[in-house]
PDB file of C-alpha atoms in Angstrom:
ATOM      1  CA  LEU A   1      14.883 192.798 -82.325  1.00 46.00           C
ATOM      2  CA  CYS A   2      11.714 191.239 -83.691  1.00 51.00           C
ATOM      3  CA  SER A   3      10.662 192.025 -87.238  1.00 54.00           C
ATOM      4  CA  ARG A   4       7.141 192.739 -88.425  1.00 47.00           C
ATOM      5  CA  LEU A   5       7.392 189.818 -90.866  1.00 51.00           C
ATOM      6  CA  ASP A   6       7.990 187.476 -87.970  1.00 58.00           C
ATOM      7  CA  PHE A   7       4.984 188.810 -86.108  1.00 51.00           C
ATOM      8  CA  VAL A   8       2.799 188.019 -89.137  1.00 46.00           C
ATOM      9  CA  TYR A   9       4.396 184.568 -89.188  1.00 57.00           C
ATOM     10  CA  MET A  10       3.482 184.039 -85.536  1.00 60.00           C
ATOM     11  CA  LEU A  11      -0.066 185.288 -86.026  1.00 56.00           C
ATOM     12  CA  LEU A  12      -0.541 182.991 -89.004  1.00 55.00           C
ATOM     13  CA  ALA A  13       0.351 180.069 -86.777  1.00 57.00           C
ATOM     14  CA  ALA A  14      -1.993 181.234 -84.037  1.00 57.00           C
ATOM     15  CA  THR A  15      -4.969 181.674 -86.336  1.00 54.00           C
ATOM     16  CA  ARG A  16      -4.498 178.144 -87.633  1.00 53.00           C
ATOM     17  CA  ILE A  17      -4.303 176.707 -84.144  1.00 50.00           C
ATOM     18  CA  VAL A  18      -7.121 178.184 -82.127  1.00 48.00           C
ATOM     19  CA  ARG A  19     -10.688 179.326 -82.384  1.00 47.00           C
ATOM     20  CA  ASN A  20     -10.849 180.701 -78.871  1.00 45.00           C
ATOM     21  CA  GLY A  21      -9.478 183.474 -76.692  1.00 47.00           C
ATOM     22  CA  ALA A  22      -5.830 182.447 -77.094  1.00 47.00           C
ATOM     23  CA  CYS A  23      -5.571 184.087 -80.513  1.00 47.00           C
ATOM     24  CA  ARG A  24      -7.190 187.309 -79.243  1.00 47.00           C
ATOM     25  CA  TRP A  25      -4.845 187.238 -76.243  1.00 45.00           C
ATOM     26  CA  LEU A  26      -1.882 186.961 -78.618  1.00 48.00           C
ATOM     27  CA  LEU A  27      -3.103 189.959 -80.608  1.00 45.00           C
ATOM     28  CA  ARG A  28      -3.413 192.038 -77.449  1.00 48.00           C
ATOM     29  CA  GLN A  29       0.010 191.091 -76.116  1.00 44.00           C
ATOM     30  CA  CYS A  30       2.200 191.402 -79.232  1.00 44.00           C
ATOM     31  CA  SER A  31       2.951 194.272 -81.559  1.00 37.00           C
ATOM     32  CA  CYS A  32       5.790 192.874 -83.638  1.00 37.00           C
ATOM     33  CA  GLY A  33       7.486 189.528 -83.927  1.00 33.00           C
ATOM     34  CA  PRO A  34      10.457 187.174 -84.157  1.00 32.00           C
ATOM     35  CA  SER A  35      13.108 186.389 -86.700  1.00 37.00           C
ATOM     36  CA  HIS A  36      12.284 184.557 -89.927  1.00 38.00           C
ATOM     37  CA  SER A  37      13.955 181.194 -90.404  1.00 42.00           C
ATOM     38  CA  GLY A  38      14.883 181.599 -94.037  1.00 39.00           C
ATOM     39  CA  SER A  39      13.466 180.172 -97.239  1.00 39.00           C
ATOM     40  CA  ASP A  40      14.448 176.584 -96.589  1.00 45.00           C
ATOM     41  CA  GLY A  41      13.201 176.400 -92.984  1.00 42.00           C
ATOM     42  CA  ILE A  42      16.564 175.477 -91.517  1.00 43.00           C
ATOM     43  CA  SER A  43      19.125 177.590 -89.744  1.00 41.00           C
ATOM     44  CA  LYS A  44      22.670 178.322 -90.811  1.00 42.00           C
ATOM     45  CA  SER A  45      24.100 176.215 -87.991  1.00 43.00           C
ATOM     46  CA  ASN A  46      21.956 173.304 -89.149  1.00 43.00           C
ATOM     47  CA  ARG A  47      23.312 173.683 -92.664  1.00 42.00           C
ATOM     48  CA  SER A  48      26.840 173.388 -91.342  1.00 44.00           C
ATOM     49  CA  SER A  49      26.202 170.493 -88.954  1.00 45.00           C
ATOM     50  CA  SER A  50      27.606 167.996 -91.429  1.00 41.00           C
ATOM     51  CA  SER A  51      31.038 169.552 -91.037  1.00 42.00           C
ATOM     52  CA  SER A  52      30.959 169.981 -87.250  1.00 45.00           C
ATOM     53  CA  ASN A  53      29.173 166.932 -85.789  1.00 47.00           C
ATOM     54  CA  GLY A  54      31.024 164.068 -87.450  1.00 44.00           C
ATOM     55  CA  GLY A  55      33.555 163.130 -84.791  1.00 45.00           C
ATOM     56  CA  SER A  56      35.493 159.882 -84.744  1.00 42.00           C
ATOM     57  CA  ARG A  57      32.397 157.901 -85.680  1.00 46.00           C
ATOM     58  CA  GLU A  58      32.626 159.353 -89.218  1.00 44.00           C
ATOM     59  CA  ALA A  59      36.378 159.035 -89.752  1.00 38.00           C
ATOM     60  CA  SER A  60      36.026 156.042 -92.068  1.00 41.00           C
ATOM     61  CA  VAL A  61      33.480 157.778 -94.327  1.00 45.00           C
ATOM     62  CA  ARG A  62      34.969 161.251 -94.397  1.00 48.00           C
ATOM     63  CA  PRO A  63      35.402 161.286 -98.227  1.00 81.00           C
ATOM     64  CA  LEU A  64      31.689 160.505 -98.641  1.00 85.00           C
ATOM     65  CA  GLN A  65      30.733 163.075 -96.027  1.00 85.00           C
ATOM     66  CA  VAL A  66      32.849 165.709 -97.758  1.00 88.00           C
ATOM     67  CA  GLN A  67      31.125 164.987-101.070  1.00 89.00           C
ATOM     68  CA  LEU A  68      27.712 165.364 -99.479  1.00 89.00           C
ATOM     69  CA  ALA A  69      28.575 168.447 -97.457  1.00 87.00           C
ATOM     70  CA  ASP A  70      30.197 170.152-100.449  1.00 88.00           C
ATOM     71  CA  SER A  71      27.324 169.439-102.833  1.00 89.00           C
ATOM     72  CA  ALA A  72      26.371 172.712-104.480  1.00 90.00           C
ATOM     73  CA  SER A  73      23.507 171.573-106.686  1.00 89.00           C
ATOM     74  CA  LEU A  74      20.869 168.906-107.024  1.00 90.00           C
ATOM     75  CA  GLN A  75      22.936 167.175-109.678  1.00 89.00           C
ATOM     76  CA  ASP A  76      25.861 166.948-107.255  1.00 91.00           C
ATOM     77  CA  VAL A  77      23.651 165.316-104.622  1.00 92.00           C
ATOM     78  CA  LEU A  78      22.063 162.884-107.076  1.00 92.00           C
ATOM     79  CA  THR A  79      25.491 161.886-108.368  1.00 90.00           C
ATOM     80  CA  VAL A  80      26.635 160.940-104.867  1.00 92.00           C
ATOM     81  CA  ILE A  81      23.419 159.099-103.968  1.00 92.00           C
ATOM     82  CA  ASN A  82      23.277 157.145-107.228  1.00 89.00           C
ATOM     83  CA  ALA A  83      26.968 156.293-107.335  1.00 84.00           C
ATOM     84  CA  ASP A  84      27.311 154.926-103.822  1.00 72.00           C
ATOM     85  CA  VAL A  85      25.863 151.995-101.901  1.00 82.00           C
ATOM     86  CA  VAL A  86      23.591 153.998 -99.648  1.00 85.00           C
ATOM     87  CA  GLN A  87      22.647 150.910 -97.614  1.00 81.00           C
ATOM     88  CA  ARG A  88      26.136 151.134 -96.129  1.00 87.00           C
ATOM     89  CA  TRP A  89      25.871 154.774 -95.129  1.00 90.00           C
ATOM     90  CA  SER A  90      26.104 155.747 -91.500  1.00 91.00           C
ATOM     91  CA  PRO A  91      23.266 157.636 -89.766  1.00 92.00           C
ATOM     92  CA  PHE A  92      25.307 160.830 -90.033  1.00 93.00           C
ATOM     93  CA  SER A  93      25.808 160.452 -93.784  1.00 93.00           C
ATOM     94  CA  LEU A  94      22.152 159.571 -94.317  1.00 94.00           C
ATOM     95  CA  ALA A  95      21.064 162.669 -92.410  1.00 94.00           C
ATOM     96  CA  THR A  96      23.361 164.836 -94.537  1.00 94.00           C
ATOM     97  CA  GLY A  97      22.169 163.153 -97.729  1.00 95.00           C
ATOM     98  CA  TRP A  98      18.531 163.773 -96.823  1.00 95.00           C
ATOM     99  CA  HIS A  99      19.239 167.393 -95.972  1.00 94.00           C
ATOM    100  CA  ARG A 100      21.115 168.135 -99.187  1.00 94.00           C
ATOM    101  CA  LEU A 101      18.527 166.362-101.351  1.00 94.00           C
ATOM    102  CA  ALA A 102      15.692 168.342 -99.773  1.00 94.00           C
ATOM    103  CA  LYS A 103      17.634 171.597 -99.942  1.00 92.00           C
ATOM    104  CA  TYR A 104      18.143 171.419-103.700  1.00 91.00           C
ATOM    105  CA  ALA A 105      15.153 169.354-104.859  1.00 89.00           C
ATOM    106  CA  GLY A 106      12.808 172.331-104.943  1.00 72.00           C
ATOM    107  CA  ARG A 107      14.981 173.964-107.579  1.00 66.00           C
ATOM    108  CA  CYS A 108      14.624 171.217-110.198  1.00 61.00           C
ATOM    109  CA  ALA A 109      11.498 172.168-112.109  1.00 52.00           C
ATOM    110  CA  SER A 110      12.727 170.728-115.406  1.00 55.00           C
ATOM    111  CA  GLY A 111      15.753 169.517-117.345  1.00 56.00           C
ATOM    112  CA  ARG A 112      17.962 166.535-116.708  1.00 53.00           C
ATOM    113  CA  THR A 113      17.453 166.668-112.956  1.00 50.00           C
ATOM    114  CA  SER A 114      13.794 165.735-113.186  1.00 78.00           C
ATOM    115  CA  LYS A 115      11.299 164.976-110.478  1.00 83.00           C
ATOM    116  CA  GLN A 116      11.638 161.301-111.363  1.00 86.00           C
ATOM    117  CA  SER A 117      15.342 161.488-110.520  1.00 89.00           C
ATOM    118  CA  VAL A 118      14.538 163.008-107.150  1.00 91.00           C
ATOM    119  CA  GLU A 119      11.938 160.320-106.461  1.00 91.00           C
ATOM    120  CA  ARG A 120      14.407 157.548-107.276  1.00 91.00           C
ATOM    121  CA  ALA A 121      17.009 159.088-104.976  1.00 93.00           C
ATOM    122  CA  THR A 122      14.378 159.519-102.258  1.00 94.00           C
ATOM    123  CA  TRP A 123      13.430 155.857-102.300  1.00 92.00           C
ATOM    124  CA  ARG A 124      17.080 154.787-102.295  1.00 93.00           C
ATOM    125  CA  LEU A 125      17.497 156.763 -99.083  1.00 94.00           C
ATOM    126  CA  VAL A 126      14.267 155.335 -97.655  1.00 94.00           C
ATOM    127  CA  ALA A 127      15.576 151.811 -98.218  1.00 91.00           C
ATOM    128  CA  ALA A 128      18.782 152.708 -96.403  1.00 91.00           C
ATOM    129  CA  GLN A 129      16.839 154.415 -93.623  1.00 91.00           C
ATOM    130  CA  ARG A 130      14.776 151.306 -92.944  1.00 89.00           C
ATOM    131  CA  ARG A 131      17.957 149.274 -92.457  1.00 88.00           C
ATOM    132  CA  LEU A 132      19.014 151.268 -89.394  1.00 87.00           C
ATOM    133  CA  LYS A 133      17.400 151.551 -85.977  1.00 88.00           C
ATOM    134  CA  THR A 134      16.117 154.933 -84.896  1.00 86.00           C
ATOM    135  CA  ASP A 135      18.236 154.613 -81.756  1.00 87.00           C
ATOM    136  CA  ASP A 136      21.312 154.814 -84.012  1.00 88.00           C
ATOM    137  CA  TYR A 137      20.637 158.504 -84.707  1.00 91.00           C
ATOM    138  CA  ARG A 138      21.553 161.560 -82.706  1.00 92.00           C
ATOM    139  CA  PRO A 139      18.773 164.109 -82.072  1.00 92.00           C
ATOM    140  CA  ARG A 140      20.219 166.586 -84.592  1.00 94.00           C
ATOM    141  CA  GLU A 141      20.397 163.886 -87.258  1.00 94.00           C
ATOM    142  CA  LEU A 142      16.758 162.902 -86.714  1.00 93.00           C
ATOM    143  CA  ALA A 143      15.683 166.547 -86.747  1.00 94.00           C
ATOM    144  CA  ASN A 144      17.472 167.135 -90.047  1.00 95.00           C
ATOM    145  CA  ILE A 145      15.834 164.040 -91.517  1.00 95.00           C
ATOM    146  CA  VAL A 146      12.311 165.031 -90.470  1.00 94.00           C
ATOM    147  CA  TRP A 147      12.909 168.549 -91.802  1.00 95.00           C
ATOM    148  CA  ALA A 148      13.995 167.012 -95.130  1.00 95.00           C
ATOM    149  CA  TRP A 149      10.984 164.697 -95.272  1.00 95.00           C
ATOM    150  CA  GLY A 150       8.748 167.711 -94.755  1.00 94.00           C
ATOM    151  CA  LYS A 151      10.392 169.643 -97.579  1.00 93.00           C
ATOM    152  CA  LEU A 152      10.201 166.583 -99.853  1.00 93.00           C
ATOM    153  CA  ARG A 153       6.609 165.845 -98.723  1.00 93.00           C
ATOM    154  CA  LEU A 154       7.662 162.273 -97.976  1.00 92.00           C
ATOM    155  CA  ARG A 155       4.776 160.658 -96.080  1.00 90.00           C
ATOM    156  CA  HIS A 156       6.174 157.279 -95.081  1.00 88.00           C
ATOM    157  CA  ASP A 157       3.960 156.416 -92.122  1.00 87.00           C
ATOM    158  CA  PRO A 158       6.071 153.641 -90.523  1.00 88.00           C
ATOM    159  CA  LEU A 159       9.210 155.789 -90.528  1.00 88.00           C
ATOM    160  CA  LEU A 160       7.345 158.874 -89.281  1.00 89.00           C
ATOM    161  CA  ARG A 161       5.715 156.875 -86.482  1.00 89.00           C
ATOM    162  CA  ASP A 162       9.054 155.383 -85.460  1.00 89.00           C
ATOM    163  CA  VAL A 163      10.771 158.776 -85.408  1.00 88.00           C
ATOM    164  CA  GLY A 164       7.923 160.398 -83.467  1.00 88.00           C
ATOM    165  CA  GLN A 165       7.974 157.700 -80.786  1.00 88.00           C
ATOM    166  CA  HIS A 166      11.753 157.872 -80.501  1.00 88.00           C
ATOM    167  CA  ALA A 167      11.688 161.667 -80.194  1.00 88.00           C
ATOM    168  CA  VAL A 168       9.323 161.426 -77.209  1.00 87.00           C
ATOM    169  CA  ARG A 169      11.859 159.262 -75.390  1.00 88.00           C
ATOM    170  CA  GLN A 170      14.743 161.586 -76.247  1.00 86.00           C
ATOM    171  CA  LEU A 171      13.252 165.047 -75.640  1.00 86.00           C
ATOM    172  CA  GLU A 172      15.675 165.801 -72.829  1.00 87.00           C
ATOM    173  CA  SER A 173      18.511 165.447 -75.346  1.00 90.00           C
ATOM    174  CA  PHE A 174      16.893 167.718 -77.942  1.00 93.00           C
ATOM    175  CA  LYS A 175      18.258 171.207 -78.381  1.00 93.00           C
ATOM    176  CA  ALA A 176      16.060 174.119 -79.432  1.00 93.00           C
ATOM    177  CA  GLN A 177      16.930 173.702 -83.101  1.00 94.00           C
ATOM    178  CA  ASP A 178      16.059 170.009 -82.931  1.00 94.00           C
ATOM    179  CA  PHE A 179      12.615 170.780 -81.521  1.00 92.00           C
ATOM    180  CA  ALA A 180      11.995 173.433 -84.157  1.00 93.00           C
ATOM    181  CA  ASN A 181      13.057 171.401 -87.178  1.00 94.00           C
ATOM    182  CA  THR A 182      11.258 168.252 -86.039  1.00 93.00           C
ATOM    183  CA  ILE A 183       7.925 170.000 -85.445  1.00 92.00           C
ATOM    184  CA  TYR A 184       8.359 172.087 -88.603  1.00 93.00           C
ATOM    185  CA  GLY A 185       8.879 168.914 -90.665  1.00 93.00           C
ATOM    186  CA  PHE A 186       5.861 167.140 -89.210  1.00 93.00           C
ATOM    187  CA  GLY A 187       3.832 170.300 -89.784  1.00 92.00           C
ATOM    188  CA  LEU A 188       4.731 170.456 -93.476  1.00 93.00           C
ATOM    189  CA  LEU A 189       3.593 166.841 -93.784  1.00 92.00           C
ATOM    190  CA  ALA A 190       0.376 167.496 -91.851  1.00 89.00           C
ATOM    191  CA  LYS A 191       1.202 164.365 -89.878  1.00 84.00           C
ATOM    192  CA  GLN A 192       0.464 164.742 -86.195  1.00 79.00           C
ATOM    193  CA  PRO A 193       2.465 162.436 -83.919  1.00 79.00           C
ATOM    194  CA  SER A 194       0.068 162.816 -80.992  1.00 79.00           C
ATOM    195  CA  GLU A 195       2.448 161.533 -78.315  1.00 85.00           C
ATOM    196  CA  LEU A 196       5.185 163.869 -79.522  1.00 87.00           C
ATOM    197  CA  THR A 197       3.020 166.979 -79.752  1.00 85.00           C
ATOM    198  CA  SER A 198       1.603 166.332 -76.280  1.00 86.00           C
ATOM    199  CA  ALA A 199       5.119 165.972 -74.925  1.00 87.00           C
ATOM    200  CA  VAL A 200       6.221 169.160 -76.704  1.00 87.00           C
ATOM    201  CA  HIS A 201       3.342 171.110 -75.118  1.00 86.00           C
ATOM    202  CA  LYS A 202       4.593 170.072 -71.684  1.00 85.00           C
ATOM    203  CA  HIS A 203       8.315 170.265 -72.354  1.00 86.00           C
ATOM    204  CA  VAL A 204       8.925 173.334 -74.531  1.00 88.00           C
ATOM    205  CA  PRO A 205       7.451 176.106 -72.302  1.00 87.00           C
ATOM    206  CA  HIS A 206      10.055 175.339 -69.631  1.00 87.00           C
ATOM    207  CA  ARG A 207      12.911 175.549 -72.141  1.00 89.00           C
ATOM    208  CA  LEU A 208      11.940 178.544 -74.246  1.00 88.00           C
ATOM    209  CA  GLY A 209      14.793 180.500 -72.709  1.00 88.00           C
ATOM    210  CA  GLU A 210      17.108 178.311 -74.815  1.00 91.00           C
ATOM    211  CA  PHE A 211      15.243 179.119 -78.041  1.00 90.00           C
ATOM    212  CA  LYS A 212      16.362 181.693 -80.560  1.00 89.00           C
ATOM    213  CA  LEU A 213      13.507 183.606 -82.122  1.00 86.00           C
ATOM    214  CA  GLN A 214      13.554 181.566 -85.311  1.00 87.00           C
ATOM    215  CA  HIS A 215      13.238 178.405 -83.203  1.00 90.00           C
ATOM    216  CA  VAL A 216      10.155 179.845 -81.516  1.00 89.00           C
ATOM    217  CA  THR A 217       8.523 180.764 -84.830  1.00 86.00           C
ATOM    218  CA  ASN A 218       9.358 177.446 -86.506  1.00 89.00           C
ATOM    219  CA  THR A 219       7.993 175.482 -83.554  1.00 89.00           C
ATOM    220  CA  ILE A 220       4.777 177.476 -83.281  1.00 87.00           C
ATOM    221  CA  TYR A 221       4.317 177.520 -87.050  1.00 88.00           C
ATOM    222  CA  GLY A 222       4.752 173.745 -87.247  1.00 89.00           C
ATOM    223  CA  LEU A 223       2.260 173.217 -84.438  1.00 88.00           C
ATOM    224  CA  GLY A 224      -0.054 175.630 -86.196  1.00 86.00           C
ATOM    225  CA  LEU A 225       0.061 173.551 -89.374  1.00 88.00           C
ATOM    226  CA  LEU A 226      -0.813 170.553 -87.207  1.00 87.00           C
ATOM    227  CA  ARG A 227      -3.548 172.585 -85.463  1.00 84.00           C
ATOM    228  CA  CYS A 228      -2.494 171.298 -82.090  1.00 81.00           C
ATOM    229  CA  ALA A 229      -0.875 174.038 -79.987  1.00 70.00           C
ATOM    230  CA  ASP A 230      -2.547 175.156 -76.777  1.00 76.00           C
ATOM    231  CA  ALA A 231      -2.991 178.519 -75.111  1.00 79.00           C
ATOM    232  CA  GLY A 232      -0.334 177.777 -72.483  1.00 82.00           C
ATOM    233  CA  LEU A 233       2.359 177.264 -75.092  1.00 83.00           C
ATOM    234  CA  LEU A 234       1.260 180.394 -76.970  1.00 83.00           C
ATOM    235  CA  ARG A 235       1.462 182.470 -73.782  1.00 84.00           C
ATOM    236  CA  ALA A 236       4.956 181.151 -73.063  1.00 84.00           C
ATOM    237  CA  ALA A 237       6.025 181.862 -76.642  1.00 84.00           C
ATOM    238  CA  CYS A 238       4.642 185.409 -76.479  1.00 82.00           C
ATOM    239  CA  ALA A 239       6.502 186.001 -73.226  1.00 82.00           C
ATOM    240  CA  ARG A 240       9.700 184.827 -74.915  1.00 80.00           C
ATOM    241  CA  LEU A 241       9.078 187.104 -77.883  1.00 76.00           C
ATOM    242  CA  SER A 242       8.303 190.104 -75.679  1.00 76.00           C
ATOM    243  CA  GLU A 243      11.863 189.934 -74.328  1.00 77.00           C
ATOM    244  CA  ASN A 244      13.088 190.980 -77.795  1.00 67.00           C
ATOM    245  CA  MET A 245      10.583 193.707 -78.573  1.00 63.00           C
ATOM    246  CA  PRO A 246      11.635 197.352 -78.685  1.00 59.00           C
TER     247      PRO A 246
END
C-alpha cells in the first residue's frame, strides 16, 4: 500500500514541475502515495546488481569485482580505486566502482577519508570512463553510473551528453529501475538532457505497469527537479499509484 510519506514525495515533485491545472488535478485524484526509495535513492536490487549481472564477461576480473562489491566503507572503496589501474576496468567494474564510491562518499565529513580523497578517486574514474564507448555499457550499468554522478554532484557535460543521447537510443532495453535511476541522477544534477526527457514523456506512460512504486516516485521526482514533466505523465503516474491505494 502507498504511504503518506510517498504521497508528500509525489506532491513535492508535482509542485516543482507545473504551474497549471495538472498539480490541482493531482491533489484532487490522490489521497496517499507510493513507496519511498530509501536514503541513497537506489533500490536493494540495484545494490546487489554487481553480484548478479556479471556473467562470463566478468570472469577474468572477478577478484576485482568481489573487492568492489564487498566494500563496506569509503576507505575500502578508495583503497581499491587507488590501488588498481582503473583504465583497465571493464564497464561492469566501473559501474560498480561508481556506485560504491557514491554510496559511501556522503559519509566522509572529516578524517583521513577527506573530500580531497573522494575527488581524486572521482577523477580517476572519469579518466577511465572516457576511455570506453557508451555503447560498451548495459542499461543497468549506465543507470547506476548516472545515479552515482547525481549523488556525487559530478557535472561533466561531455559524459552526461553522451549518456543522455545513448539512453534515447536504448530506451526499449531499459527496465523500470533503469529509467528511475537515470532520471533521478540527472535531476540531482539539474542537468536536463532534452532529447531524453522528451523520449521519457512519450515512453514511460505506456510502461508504468512495469514500475514498482519507488520507480514511479523516483522518476517523477527526478523530472520534477528538472521541471520538465507534463500533465499526461502525471495523470498516468497517478493512475498507477491509485492501483495501490486502500
